[in-house]
Amino acid sequence: MNKIKGVIFDLDGVIVDTAKFHFLAWKKLANDLGFDFTELQNEELKGVSRVRSLEKILEWGNTSLSKDEFAQKMAVKNDNYLSYLTNMNSADILPGVSKVINFLMEEKVPFALGSASKNARPILEKTDLINKFHAIVDGNDVSKAKPDPEVFIIAAEKIGVAQENCLVFEDSVAGVQAANIAGMISVGIGEKEVLHEADYVFSSFEEIEIDFLKKLVTT
Ligand code: BG6
Ligand code: MG
């Protein structure tokens, strides 16, 4: 296995538990349109851009919208999503994440954010993480949604690490696929059954031993 010289973190569902807020906001949108979708279907929305998510939801509900209605629904969803983040602060960083970030800082391993979200920067500000990342690549910087590896390729370039020497933390199937396509080590955070394409899967960062990371960055 290649030595790990750089790390890329997804944001939603990895650093903060915002995946549940995206789900609630999309569910409300679907319900307002007169249909519903399941948590299993929601797995297909994780890591996926805002536009592509709404397209998928409308397909599930067999519903079509005019261009203006589409834009309006996206804005309503985003406002609703943002309302959940009002009181977010560093206490909302998921357990175990800071331990990993501190280890990377001590070992001088550069790390980047690689997220599909256009709300990534404000979330990193609220959680006091924005200055820790060596690079931030988010939904404002990419044109292709995960599983396209664009976001991770740009992140690797920005931290100056070859793709094959990068490790990616991801909670979404699309994100794990993107990391694999980029030739990076994929570490899934979530359920093994869902993230079976990942090189490693942990149920949370709390489960990740520093020794596991030490081996990857030193061998
Ligand atoms: C991803 C989330 O990180 O960002 C998706 O997993 C979300 O659920 C996507 O749709 C886009 O986020 P935003 O904040 O730009 O709507
Ligand atoms: Mg995610």
mmCIF file of C-alpha atoms and ligand atoms in Angstrom:
data_model
loop_
_atom_site.group_PDB
_atom_site.id
_atom_site.type_symbol
_atom_site.label_atom_id
_atom_site.label_comp_id
_atom_site.label_asym_id
_atom_site.label_seq_id
_atom_site.Cartn_x
_atom_site.Cartn_y
_atom_site.Cartn_z
ATOM 1 C CA MET A 1 0.000 0.000 0.000
ATOM 2 C CA ASN A 2 1.237 3.516 -0.804
ATOM 3 C CA LYS A 3 2.405 5.736 2.012
ATOM 4 C CA ILE A 4 -0.196 8.324 2.983
ATOM 5 C CA LYS A 5 1.144 11.865 2.604
ATOM 6 C CA GLY A 6 -2.114 13.799 2.544
ATOM 7 C CA VAL A 7 -5.671 13.427 3.825
ATOM 8 C CA ILE A 8 -8.974 14.688 2.430
ATOM 9 C CA PHE A 9 -12.080 14.973 4.585
ATOM 10 C CA ASP A 10 -15.617 15.077 3.309
ATOM 11 C CA LEU A 11 -17.703 17.427 5.477
ATOM 12 C CA ASP A 12 -21.375 16.482 5.834
ATOM 13 C CA GLY A 13 -21.728 13.284 7.869
ATOM 14 C CA VAL A 14 -17.956 13.091 8.431
ATOM 15 C CA ILE A 15 -16.869 16.195 10.362
ATOM 16 C CA VAL A 16 -20.336 17.302 11.441
ATOM 17 C CA ASP A 17 -23.633 15.457 11.633
ATOM 18 C CA THR A 18 -25.293 17.610 8.980
ATOM 19 C CA ALA A 19 -26.307 14.679 6.764
ATOM 20 C CA LYS A 20 -29.425 14.328 8.931
ATOM 21 C CA PHE A 21 -30.331 17.999 8.345
ATOM 22 C CA HIS A 22 -29.987 17.613 4.566
ATOM 23 C CA PHE A 23 -32.305 14.590 4.845
ATOM 24 C CA LEU A 24 -34.904 16.455 6.929
ATOM 25 C CA ALA A 25 -34.887 19.443 4.569
ATOM 26 C CA TRP A 26 -35.228 17.297 1.418
ATOM 27 C CA LYS A 27 -37.950 15.199 3.083
ATOM 28 C CA LYS A 28 -39.963 18.321 3.864
ATOM 29 C CA LEU A 29 -39.590 19.476 0.271
ATOM 30 C CA ALA A 30 -40.824 16.108 -1.058
ATOM 31 C CA ASN A 31 -43.687 16.004 1.455
ATOM 32 C CA ASP A 32 -44.752 19.528 0.449
ATOM 33 C CA LEU A 33 -44.889 18.276 -3.142
ATOM 34 C CA GLY A 34 -47.095 15.377 -1.999
ATOM 35 C CA PHE A 35 -44.741 12.388 -1.834
ATOM 36 C CA ASP A 36 -42.043 10.838 0.356
ATOM 37 C CA PHE A 37 -38.794 8.912 0.050
ATOM 38 C CA THR A 38 -37.029 6.418 2.278
ATOM 39 C CA GLU A 39 -33.809 6.566 4.290
ATOM 40 C CA LEU A 40 -32.391 3.988 1.888
ATOM 41 C CA GLN A 41 -33.126 6.300 -1.043
ATOM 42 C CA ASN A 42 -31.512 9.074 0.974
ATOM 43 C CA GLU A 43 -28.190 7.185 0.830
ATOM 44 C CA GLU A 44 -28.220 8.022 -2.896
ATOM 45 C CA LEU A 45 -28.409 11.733 -2.050
ATOM 46 C CA LYS A 46 -25.371 11.750 0.224
ATOM 47 C CA GLY A 47 -22.363 13.416 -1.401
ATOM 48 C CA VAL A 48 -24.524 14.499 -4.325
ATOM 49 C CA SER A 49 -24.832 18.158 -5.355
ATOM 50 C CA ARG A 50 -27.906 20.227 -4.525
ATOM 51 C CA VAL A 51 -29.102 20.309 -8.153
ATOM 52 C CA ARG A 52 -28.609 16.588 -8.731
ATOM 53 C CA SER A 53 -30.323 15.783 -5.409
ATOM 54 C CA LEU A 54 -33.463 17.688 -6.406
ATOM 55 C CA GLU A 55 -33.455 16.046 -9.851
ATOM 56 C CA LYS A 56 -33.334 12.614 -8.216
ATOM 57 C CA ILE A 57 -36.078 13.436 -5.703
ATOM 58 C CA LEU A 58 -38.365 14.710 -8.487
ATOM 59 C CA GLU A 59 -37.737 11.493 -10.431
ATOM 60 C CA TRP A 60 -38.729 9.440 -7.354
ATOM 61 C CA GLY A 61 -41.920 11.485 -7.009
ATOM 62 C CA ASN A 62 -42.618 11.374 -10.728
ATOM 63 C CA THR A 63 -42.859 15.145 -10.600
ATOM 64 C CA SER A 64 -41.526 17.837 -12.879
ATOM 65 C CA LEU A 65 -41.035 21.536 -12.195
ATOM 66 C CA SER A 66 -40.458 24.570 -14.370
ATOM 67 C CA LYS A 67 -36.978 26.102 -14.283
ATOM 68 C CA ASP A 68 -38.176 28.862 -11.959
ATOM 69 C CA GLU A 69 -39.971 26.464 -9.609
ATOM 70 C CA PHE A 70 -36.856 24.272 -9.524
ATOM 71 C CA ALA A 71 -34.660 27.218 -8.510
ATOM 72 C CA GLN A 72 -37.225 28.323 -5.936
ATOM 73 C CA LYS A 73 -37.457 24.834 -4.371
ATOM 74 C CA MET A 74 -33.664 24.649 -4.100
ATOM 75 C CA ALA A 75 -33.618 28.006 -2.319
ATOM 76 C CA VAL A 76 -36.376 26.934 0.078
ATOM 77 C CA LYS A 77 -34.550 23.680 0.831
ATOM 78 C CA ASN A 78 -31.334 25.537 1.501
ATOM 79 C CA ASP A 79 -33.014 28.080 3.809
ATOM 80 C CA ASN A 80 -34.645 25.250 5.711
ATOM 81 C CA TYR A 81 -31.309 23.372 5.910
ATOM 82 C CA LEU A 82 -29.482 26.512 7.134
ATOM 83 C CA SER A 83 -32.081 27.046 9.863
ATOM 84 C CA TYR A 84 -30.774 23.851 11.514
ATOM 85 C CA LEU A 85 -27.247 25.276 11.606
ATOM 86 C CA THR A 86 -27.969 28.531 13.439
ATOM 87 C CA ASN A 87 -26.477 27.446 16.752
ATOM 88 C CA MET A 88 -23.717 25.240 15.379
ATOM 89 C CA ASN A 89 -20.313 25.551 17.079
ATOM 90 C CA SER A 90 -17.173 23.537 17.768
ATOM 91 C CA ALA A 91 -19.106 21.275 20.155
ATOM 92 C CA ASP A 92 -20.833 19.890 17.045
ATOM 93 C CA ILE A 93 -17.625 18.422 15.608
ATOM 94 C CA LEU A 94 -18.277 14.680 15.606
ATOM 95 C CA PRO A 95 -16.535 12.665 18.360
ATOM 96 C CA GLY A 96 -13.055 11.483 17.379
ATOM 97 C CA VAL A 97 -12.577 13.962 14.512
ATOM 98 C CA SER A 98 -10.409 16.349 16.556
ATOM 99 C CA LYS A 99 -8.206 13.464 17.685
ATOM 100 C CA VAL A 100 -7.473 12.623 14.033
ATOM 101 C CA ILE A 101 -6.945 16.282 13.058
ATOM 102 C CA ASN A 102 -4.536 16.776 15.977
ATOM 103 C CA PHE A 103 -2.590 13.673 14.962
ATOM 104 C CA LEU A 104 -2.266 14.922 11.361
ATOM 105 C CA MET A 105 -1.079 18.312 12.590
ATOM 106 C CA GLU A 106 1.521 16.720 14.870
ATOM 107 C CA GLU A 107 2.759 14.488 12.051
ATOM 108 C CA LYS A 108 2.721 17.441 9.628
ATOM 109 C CA VAL A 109 0.480 15.559 7.214
ATOM 110 C CA PRO A 110 -1.406 18.177 5.151
ATOM 111 C CA PHE A 111 -5.169 17.823 4.995
ATOM 112 C CA ALA A 112 -7.898 19.312 2.829
ATOM 113 C CA LEU A 113 -11.660 19.486 2.685
ATOM 114 C CA GLY A 114 -13.316 17.864 -0.327
ATOM 115 C CA SER A 115 -17.035 18.520 -0.100
ATOM 116 C CA ALA A 116 -19.920 18.880 -2.543
ATOM 117 C CA SER A 117 -21.521 21.494 -0.312
ATOM 118 C CA LYS A 118 -21.721 25.182 -1.104
ATOM 119 C CA ASN A 119 -22.223 25.758 2.638
ATOM 120 C CA ALA A 120 -18.877 24.227 3.612
ATOM 121 C CA ARG A 121 -17.000 27.416 4.469
ATOM 122 C CA PRO A 122 -19.612 28.833 6.893
ATOM 123 C CA ILE A 123 -19.786 25.438 8.627
ATOM 124 C CA LEU A 124 -15.995 25.319 9.026
ATOM 125 C CA GLU A 125 -16.116 28.864 10.398
ATOM 126 C CA LYS A 126 -18.832 28.057 12.930
ATOM 127 C CA THR A 127 -16.905 25.007 14.137
ATOM 128 C CA ASP A 128 -13.571 26.903 14.287
ATOM 129 C CA LEU A 129 -11.932 24.533 11.845
ATOM 130 C CA ILE A 130 -11.524 26.855 8.872
ATOM 131 C CA ASN A 131 -7.915 27.832 9.657
ATOM 132 C CA LYS A 132 -6.770 24.273 10.300
ATOM 133 C CA PHE A 133 -7.290 23.021 6.745
ATOM 134 C CA HIS A 134 -4.453 23.460 4.267
ATOM 135 C CA ALA A 135 -6.972 23.658 1.411
ATOM 136 C CA ILE A 136 -10.726 23.801 1.008
ATOM 137 C CA VAL A 137 -12.452 22.509 -2.102
ATOM 138 C CA ASP A 138 -16.227 22.663 -2.028
ATOM 139 C CA GLY A 139 -19.341 22.825 -4.177
ATOM 140 C CA ASN A 140 -18.377 26.293 -5.390
ATOM 141 C CA ASP A 141 -15.128 25.008 -6.904
ATOM 142 C CA VAL A 142 -16.265 21.973 -8.888
ATOM 143 C CA SER A 143 -18.427 21.349 -11.920
ATOM 144 C CA LYS A 144 -18.755 17.563 -11.630
ATOM 145 C CA ALA A 145 -20.541 15.878 -8.727
ATOM 146 C CA LYS A 146 -19.205 12.831 -6.847
ATOM 147 C CA PRO A 147 -18.728 9.979 -7.887
ATOM 148 C CA ASP A 148 -16.691 12.061 -10.318
ATOM 149 C CA PRO A 149 -13.314 12.438 -8.568
ATOM 150 C CA GLU A 150 -12.866 16.119 -9.557
ATOM 151 C CA VAL A 151 -13.256 17.478 -6.004
ATOM 152 C CA PHE A 152 -10.606 15.110 -4.591
ATOM 153 C CA ILE A 153 -8.221 15.598 -7.515
ATOM 154 C CA ILE A 154 -8.297 19.388 -7.013
ATOM 155 C CA ALA A 155 -7.868 18.926 -3.234
ATOM 156 C CA ALA A 156 -4.810 16.677 -3.752
ATOM 157 C CA GLU A 157 -3.305 19.241 -6.144
ATOM 158 C CA LYS A 158 -3.905 22.045 -3.664
ATOM 159 C CA ILE A 159 -2.058 20.234 -0.852
ATOM 160 C CA GLY A 160 0.653 19.136 -3.290
ATOM 161 C CA VAL A 161 0.236 15.395 -2.748
ATOM 162 C CA ALA A 162 0.007 12.768 -5.512
ATOM 163 C CA GLN A 163 -3.434 11.186 -5.748
ATOM 164 C CA GLU A 164 -2.106 7.713 -4.889
ATOM 165 C CA ASN A 165 -0.669 9.079 -1.631
ATOM 166 C CA CYS A 166 -3.989 10.518 -0.432
ATOM 167 C CA LEU A 167 -6.507 9.053 1.995
ATOM 168 C CA VAL A 168 -10.157 10.157 1.922
ATOM 169 C CA PHE A 169 -12.687 10.055 4.772
ATOM 170 C CA GLU A 170 -16.217 9.722 3.351
ATOM 171 C CA ASP A 171 -19.706 8.813 4.567
ATOM 172 C CA SER A 172 -21.307 8.510 1.126
ATOM 173 C CA VAL A 173 -21.300 5.775 -1.488
ATOM 174 C CA ALA A 174 -20.699 8.377 -4.225
ATOM 175 C CA GLY A 175 -17.750 9.819 -2.285
ATOM 176 C CA VAL A 176 -16.150 6.416 -1.676
ATOM 177 C CA GLN A 177 -16.484 5.686 -5.396
ATOM 178 C CA ALA A 178 -14.911 9.075 -6.242
ATOM 179 C CA ALA A 179 -11.936 8.358 -3.961
ATOM 180 C CA ASN A 180 -11.494 4.892 -5.479
ATOM 181 C CA ILE A 181 -11.622 6.273 -9.034
ATOM 182 C CA ALA A 182 -8.933 8.812 -8.049
ATOM 183 C CA GLY A 183 -6.726 5.937 -6.826
ATOM 184 C CA MET A 184 -6.877 7.160 -3.223
ATOM 185 C CA ILE A 185 -7.329 5.079 -0.077
ATOM 186 C CA SER A 186 -11.014 5.310 0.850
ATOM 187 C CA VAL A 187 -12.081 5.193 4.477
ATOM 188 C CA GLY A 188 -15.829 4.936 4.933
ATOM 189 C CA ILE A 189 -17.479 6.400 8.016
ATOM 190 C CA GLY A 190 -20.803 4.654 8.495
ATOM 191 C CA GLU A 191 -22.287 1.216 7.882
ATOM 192 C CA LYS A 192 -20.206 -1.577 6.321
ATOM 193 C CA GLU A 193 -23.179 -2.849 4.295
ATOM 194 C CA VAL A 194 -23.651 0.565 2.674
ATOM 195 C CA LEU A 195 -19.978 1.518 2.242
ATOM 196 C CA HIS A 196 -18.688 -1.914 1.173
ATOM 197 C CA GLU A 197 -16.685 -0.418 -1.704
ATOM 198 C CA ALA A 198 -14.390 1.427 0.740
ATOM 199 C CA ASP A 199 -10.903 0.123 1.589
ATOM 200 C CA TYR A 200 -11.724 0.450 5.295
ATOM 201 C CA VAL A 201 -14.983 1.206 7.127
ATOM 202 C CA PHE A 202 -15.421 2.544 10.668
ATOM 203 C CA SER A 203 -18.762 3.282 12.288
ATOM 204 C CA SER A 204 -17.347 6.603 13.547
ATOM 205 C CA PHE A 205 -14.038 8.412 14.104
ATOM 206 C CA GLU A 206 -14.136 7.194 17.693
ATOM 207 C CA GLU A 207 -13.422 3.725 16.352
ATOM 208 C CA ILE A 208 -10.284 4.835 14.515
ATOM 209 C CA GLU A 209 -7.109 4.036 16.454
ATOM 210 C CA ILE A 210 -4.213 6.445 16.061
ATOM 211 C CA ASP A 211 -1.983 3.382 15.477
ATOM 212 C CA PHE A 212 -3.995 2.579 12.352
ATOM 213 C CA LEU A 213 -3.246 6.045 10.966
ATOM 214 C CA LYS A 214 0.358 5.948 12.148
ATOM 215 C CA LYS A 215 0.972 2.825 10.082
ATOM 216 C CA LEU A 216 -0.518 4.415 6.979
ATOM 217 C CA VAL A 217 1.569 7.575 7.247
ATOM 218 C CA THR A 218 4.836 5.864 8.102
ATOM 219 C CA THR A 219 4.907 2.664 5.983
HETATM 220 C C1 BG6 B 1 -22.993 17.028 0.343
HETATM 221 C C2 BG6 B 1 -24.154 16.374 1.056
HETATM 222 O O1 BG6 B 1 -21.901 17.126 1.212
HETATM 223 O O2 BG6 B 1 -23.338 18.336 -0.104
HETATM 224 C C3 BG6 B 1 -25.399 16.396 0.189
HETATM 225 O O3 BG6 B 1 -23.816 15.030 1.366
HETATM 226 C C4 BG6 B 1 -25.689 17.828 -0.241
HETATM 227 O O4 BG6 B 1 -26.486 15.878 0.927
HETATM 228 C C5 BG6 B 1 -24.471 18.392 -0.965
HETATM 229 O O5 BG6 B 1 -26.813 17.863 -1.101
HETATM 230 C C6 BG6 B 1 -24.671 19.832 -1.400
HETATM 231 O O6 BG6 B 1 -24.765 20.626 -0.266
HETATM 232 P P1 BG6 B 1 -25.304 22.106 -0.201
HETATM 233 O O7 BG6 B 1 -24.995 22.498 1.217
HETATM 234 O O8 BG6 B 1 -24.501 22.888 -1.197
HETATM 235 O O9 BG6 B 1 -26.734 22.091 -0.540
HETATM 236 MG MG MG B 2 -20.835 13.391 3.327
#
